[in-house]
Amino acid sequence: MSIQVNQLASWHALQQHQQQLANTSIPALFAQDKQRFEHFSVEACGLLLDYSRNRATQETLDLLLVLANECQLSDWIKRLYQGEAVNHTEHRPALHIALRNRSNTPIQVAGQDVMPEVNAVLQRIGQFVQAVHNGDWLGHSGKPIQSVVNIGIGGSDLGPVMVTRALRAYRQGGLRSYFVSNVDSSHLMETLAEVDPETTLFIIASKTFSTQETMLNANSARQWLLEHYQGDEQAIARHFVAVSTSTERVRAFGIDTNNMFEFWDWVGGRFSLWSAIGLPVALAIGMEQFEQLLGGAHAMDEHFRTAPLAENIPVLLGLLSVWYTNFWGANTHAILPYDFVLEHLPAYLQQLKMESLGKRVNRQGEVVTYATCPIIWGAAGNNGQHAFYQLLHQGTHLVPADFIVAAQSQHPLGDHQPATLSNALAQTLALSQGRDTAATQAMLQAQGVSAEEIAQQLPHRTFIGNQPSNTLVYERLTPALLGALIAMYEHKVFVQSVCWDLNPFDQWGVELGKQVANSLLPALMGTGEAPADSDSSTLALLKRFAK
Ligand code: G6Q
């Protein structure tokens, strides 16, 4: 048995420290330190992190940094950047940083610099994007491409979906973007109803090129196209391109490997947005702006690699998450963007964080004796206010939250932005300050409410406050800023993984469901029986679906 992180001296010190702090509210911390904002905020890569609204003092941060040192965080960061096989269960490095390494310094995998390959694929993507935008790349009947349908799922979908939506204001080339991920045919059918086969380009995005959902959708899209072209297979080469690590499977599917954009097994699915998986993004915003996205991520990579831990944004965010998860019992974390174009960020971060950190054994394979990944959820801020914020304000859960706030909207209009900002600021303030009984009573009295009514209403109208939050502020969501924001969260995940002694780069937890689905398929297709060990619920429901 190795030493688990909750046996470290710093862990015990943090437990004791939490007890000392348990009765101190966030407003009290602001009262004690008039310059709390200055002391608990940091700026890098166009992002300002205000972490003053946390149940934390300087001592908390000092102790968390001791924990980071005891977990050898700085060493782990070096190992990540040096291309060591940090994904030890799959014997691979995790080199998303190489994909956006704009400085071009060599990064070695098995003794070979990967940068020439990375740059060559980027160059091919650039040429392809230009050909499609210029109308040099034509559909089979000679018409220019107008719609791009990306078929992929998980890491081959969520990043491009989120970024393409977020950067709609930066579109170039006039293409319409669509994304099909779900195996339920509604997703594909509803999309195909909106596009014209003669002007549509399909991107089949799959690292393995064997994922059930993607392959079924790709085959059905292929069928749909061939039906339009009366079975003329030559149409495939003009309407289908592939993004994958498997040349053989791409060829077997019938896509010309000249129309394949490669990436590598050292790129994890949920970290692959920066690779050729970003092709739909590059087609939507143009190569130059796609490279700005990479540049923003690279700037954050450099910040994470070089900034002292105490001033390092991903480190601070990761350590604060450990603080709430393990010392305050928080089991959830909300993502609340006050920039509507980031509406898909919560879903993207659900995968990034929960697939990376939703694990119960440490690197040595021992069951951990402490909590790991909190449940990630959220929605665009104002919409959330009229839905679930009630629970944040008066529920029973501790919910640390990230408020992500743009100073400027992508689409400025009248008084909308001051209204957006007033809501963001109001929520962080109200969540931490609350409104105690005395203030509530005074308010109701001023409104002329009767004493009897006040007595009845008081418990329902008070707010205990003390809900912690981080506020992340930027000027305007540019491609570079978005790159930095995403890379910040990727590195936050890495920091958490080091503190929890987890491998954040594998995802064995998704295997079992896939295997069971495959074993049930014959019974649903009428080609076989349900597995003998199926329980009565599965058997009864299979029977019902068979009808
Ligand atoms: C991400 C996961 C997973 C993966 C999908 C799609 O880290 O590995 O979400 O991206 O299962 O896999 P393919 O790209 O191989 O189709």
Tab-separated table of N, CA and C and ligand atoms in Angstrom, residues 90 151-158 205-215 243-245 263 267-272 277 351-352 355-356 504-507 510 514, ligand 1:
chain	number	residue	atom	x	y	z
A	90	GLU	N	-2.429	3.506	-20.281
A	90	GLU	CA	-2.438	3.308	-21.737
A	90	GLU	C	-1.029	3.493	-22.319
A	151	ILE	N	-19.496	14.599	-38.076
A	151	ILE	CA	-20.056	13.403	-37.425
A	151	ILE	C	-19.003	12.848	-36.477
A	152	GLY	N	-19.280	12.934	-35.200
A	152	GLY	CA	-18.344	12.463	-34.176
A	152	GLY	C	-19.056	12.524	-32.843
A	153	ILE	N	-18.445	11.965	-31.810
A	153	ILE	CA	-19.107	11.997	-30.492
A	153	ILE	C	-18.050	12.160	-29.403
A	154	GLY	N	-18.479	12.594	-28.230
A	154	GLY	CA	-17.560	12.761	-27.096
A	154	GLY	C	-16.491	13.784	-27.437
A	155	GLY	N	-15.243	13.399	-27.271
A	155	GLY	CA	-14.138	14.308	-27.546
A	155	GLY	C	-14.076	14.728	-29.009
A	156	SER	N	-14.685	13.969	-29.891
A	156	SER	CA	-14.678	14.313	-31.318
A	156	SER	C	-15.883	15.168	-31.692
A	157	ASP	N	-16.540	15.709	-30.679
A	157	ASP	CA	-17.755	16.508	-30.918
A	157	ASP	C	-17.843	17.714	-29.983
A	158	LEU	N	-17.722	17.460	-28.685
A	158	LEU	CA	-18.066	18.504	-27.703
A	158	LEU	C	-17.222	19.767	-27.826
A	205	ALA	N	-15.267	12.334	-37.845
A	205	ALA	CA	-14.241	12.612	-36.840
A	205	ALA	C	-14.251	11.513	-35.794
A	206	SER	N	-13.240	10.684	-35.829
A	206	SER	CA	-13.169	9.614	-34.831
A	206	SER	C	-11.723	9.174	-34.690
A	207	LYS	N	-11.215	9.301	-33.484
A	207	LYS	CA	-9.832	8.905	-33.237
A	207	LYS	C	-9.634	7.444	-33.628
A	208	THR	N	-10.545	6.593	-33.171
A	208	THR	CA	-10.387	5.156	-33.411
A	208	THR	C	-11.011	4.718	-34.737
A	209	PHE	N	-11.945	5.481	-35.243
A	209	PHE	CA	-12.742	5.134	-36.416
A	209	PHE	C	-13.460	3.799	-36.220
A	210	SER	N	-13.898	3.579	-34.987
A	210	SER	CA	-14.636	2.342	-34.727
A	210	SER	C	-15.779	2.590	-33.744
A	211	THR	N	-16.015	3.835	-33.393
A	211	THR	CA	-17.046	4.154	-32.403
A	211	THR	C	-18.436	3.901	-32.991
A	212	GLN	N	-19.235	3.134	-32.261
A	212	GLN	CA	-20.534	2.686	-32.810
A	212	GLN	C	-21.374	3.833	-33.347
A	213	GLU	N	-21.564	4.866	-32.526
A	213	GLU	CA	-22.451	5.967	-32.904
A	213	GLU	C	-21.949	6.642	-34.182
A	214	THR	N	-20.653	6.921	-34.204
A	214	THR	CA	-20.080	7.658	-35.335
A	214	THR	C	-20.113	6.829	-36.606
A	215	MET	N	-19.796	5.538	-36.474
A	215	MET	CA	-19.764	4.698	-37.677
A	215	MET	C	-21.171	4.491	-38.249
A	243	VAL	N	-11.135	12.528	-40.030
A	243	VAL	CA	-10.125	12.926	-39.048
A	243	VAL	C	-9.943	11.723	-38.140
A	244	SER	N	-8.747	11.160	-38.116
A	244	SER	CA	-8.575	9.917	-37.365
A	244	SER	C	-7.105	9.615	-37.122
A	245	THR	N	-6.864	8.612	-36.263
A	245	THR	CA	-5.511	8.089	-36.102
A	245	THR	C	-5.346	6.802	-36.912
A	263	PHE	N	-4.288	12.522	-36.624
A	263	PHE	CA	-3.721	12.885	-35.325
A	263	PHE	C	-3.193	11.633	-34.658
A	267	VAL	N	-2.795	12.054	-28.204
A	267	VAL	CA	-3.803	13.109	-28.002
A	267	VAL	C	-5.056	12.443	-27.438
A	268	GLY	N	-5.433	12.794	-26.222
A	268	GLY	CA	-6.651	12.217	-25.636
A	268	GLY	C	-7.883	12.827	-26.301
A	269	GLY	N	-8.955	12.046	-26.422
A	269	GLY	CA	-10.170	12.517	-27.092
A	269	GLY	C	-10.645	13.875	-26.581
A	270	ARG	N	-10.767	13.998	-25.259
A	270	ARG	CA	-11.331	15.252	-24.712
A	270	ARG	C	-10.310	16.382	-24.703
A	271	PHE	N	-9.080	16.087	-25.139
A	271	PHE	CA	-8.048	17.128	-25.261
A	271	PHE	C	-7.692	17.352	-26.736
A	272	SER	N	-8.586	16.911	-27.652
A	272	SER	CA	-8.183	16.838	-29.058
A	272	SER	C	-8.658	18.005	-29.916
A	277	ILE	N	-9.100	17.381	-35.112
A	277	ILE	CA	-10.488	17.353	-34.631
A	277	ILE	C	-11.085	18.769	-34.669
A	351	GLN	N	-17.520	16.844	-19.597
A	351	GLN	CA	-16.692	15.750	-20.091
A	351	GLN	C	-15.249	15.918	-19.634
A	352	LEU	N	-14.712	17.132	-19.859
A	352	LEU	CA	-13.290	17.339	-19.547
A	352	LEU	C	-12.993	16.934	-18.102
A	355	GLU	N	-14.859	12.984	-16.989
A	355	GLU	CA	-14.232	11.816	-17.607
A	355	GLU	C	-12.772	11.705	-17.144
A	356	SER	N	-12.177	12.836	-16.810
A	356	SER	CA	-10.775	12.814	-16.385
A	356	SER	C	-10.626	12.436	-14.917
A	504	PRO	N	-5.544	11.274	-15.088
A	504	PRO	CA	-6.698	11.974	-15.673
A	504	PRO	C	-6.876	11.688	-17.162
A	505	PHE	N	-5.992	10.882	-17.743
A	505	PHE	CA	-5.985	10.776	-19.204
A	505	PHE	C	-6.572	9.472	-19.743
A	506	ASP	N	-7.016	8.568	-18.863
A	506	ASP	CA	-7.707	7.385	-19.386
A	506	ASP	C	-9.202	7.515	-19.096
A	507	GLN	N	-10.009	6.588	-19.578
A	507	GLN	CA	-11.465	6.652	-19.362
A	507	GLN	C	-12.047	5.256	-19.454
A	510	VAL	N	-15.956	4.139	-19.418
A	510	VAL	CA	-16.980	4.159	-20.472
A	510	VAL	C	-17.076	2.812	-21.200
A	514	LYS	N	-20.522	0.103	-23.156
A	514	LYS	CA	-20.371	-0.222	-24.589
A	514	LYS	C	-20.445	-1.731	-24.796
B	1	G6Q	C1	-12.566	11.353	-24.649
B	1	G6Q	C2	-13.064	10.019	-24.815
B	1	G6Q	C3	-14.306	9.902	-25.668
B	1	G6Q	C4	-14.039	9.824	-27.154
B	1	G6Q	C5	-15.296	9.328	-27.851
B	1	G6Q	C6	-15.141	9.260	-29.340
B	1	G6Q	O1	-11.561	11.631	-24.048
B	1	G6Q	O2	-12.052	9.203	-25.225
B	1	G6Q	O3	-15.237	10.919	-25.428
B	1	G6Q	O4	-13.638	11.062	-27.643
B	1	G6Q	O5	-15.619	8.070	-27.345
B	1	G6Q	O6	-14.110	8.402	-29.687
B	1	G6Q	P1	-13.555	8.362	-31.145
B	1	G6Q	O7	-12.972	9.697	-31.461
B	1	G6Q	O8	-12.539	7.268	-31.176
B	1	G6Q	O9	-14.733	8.073	-32.040
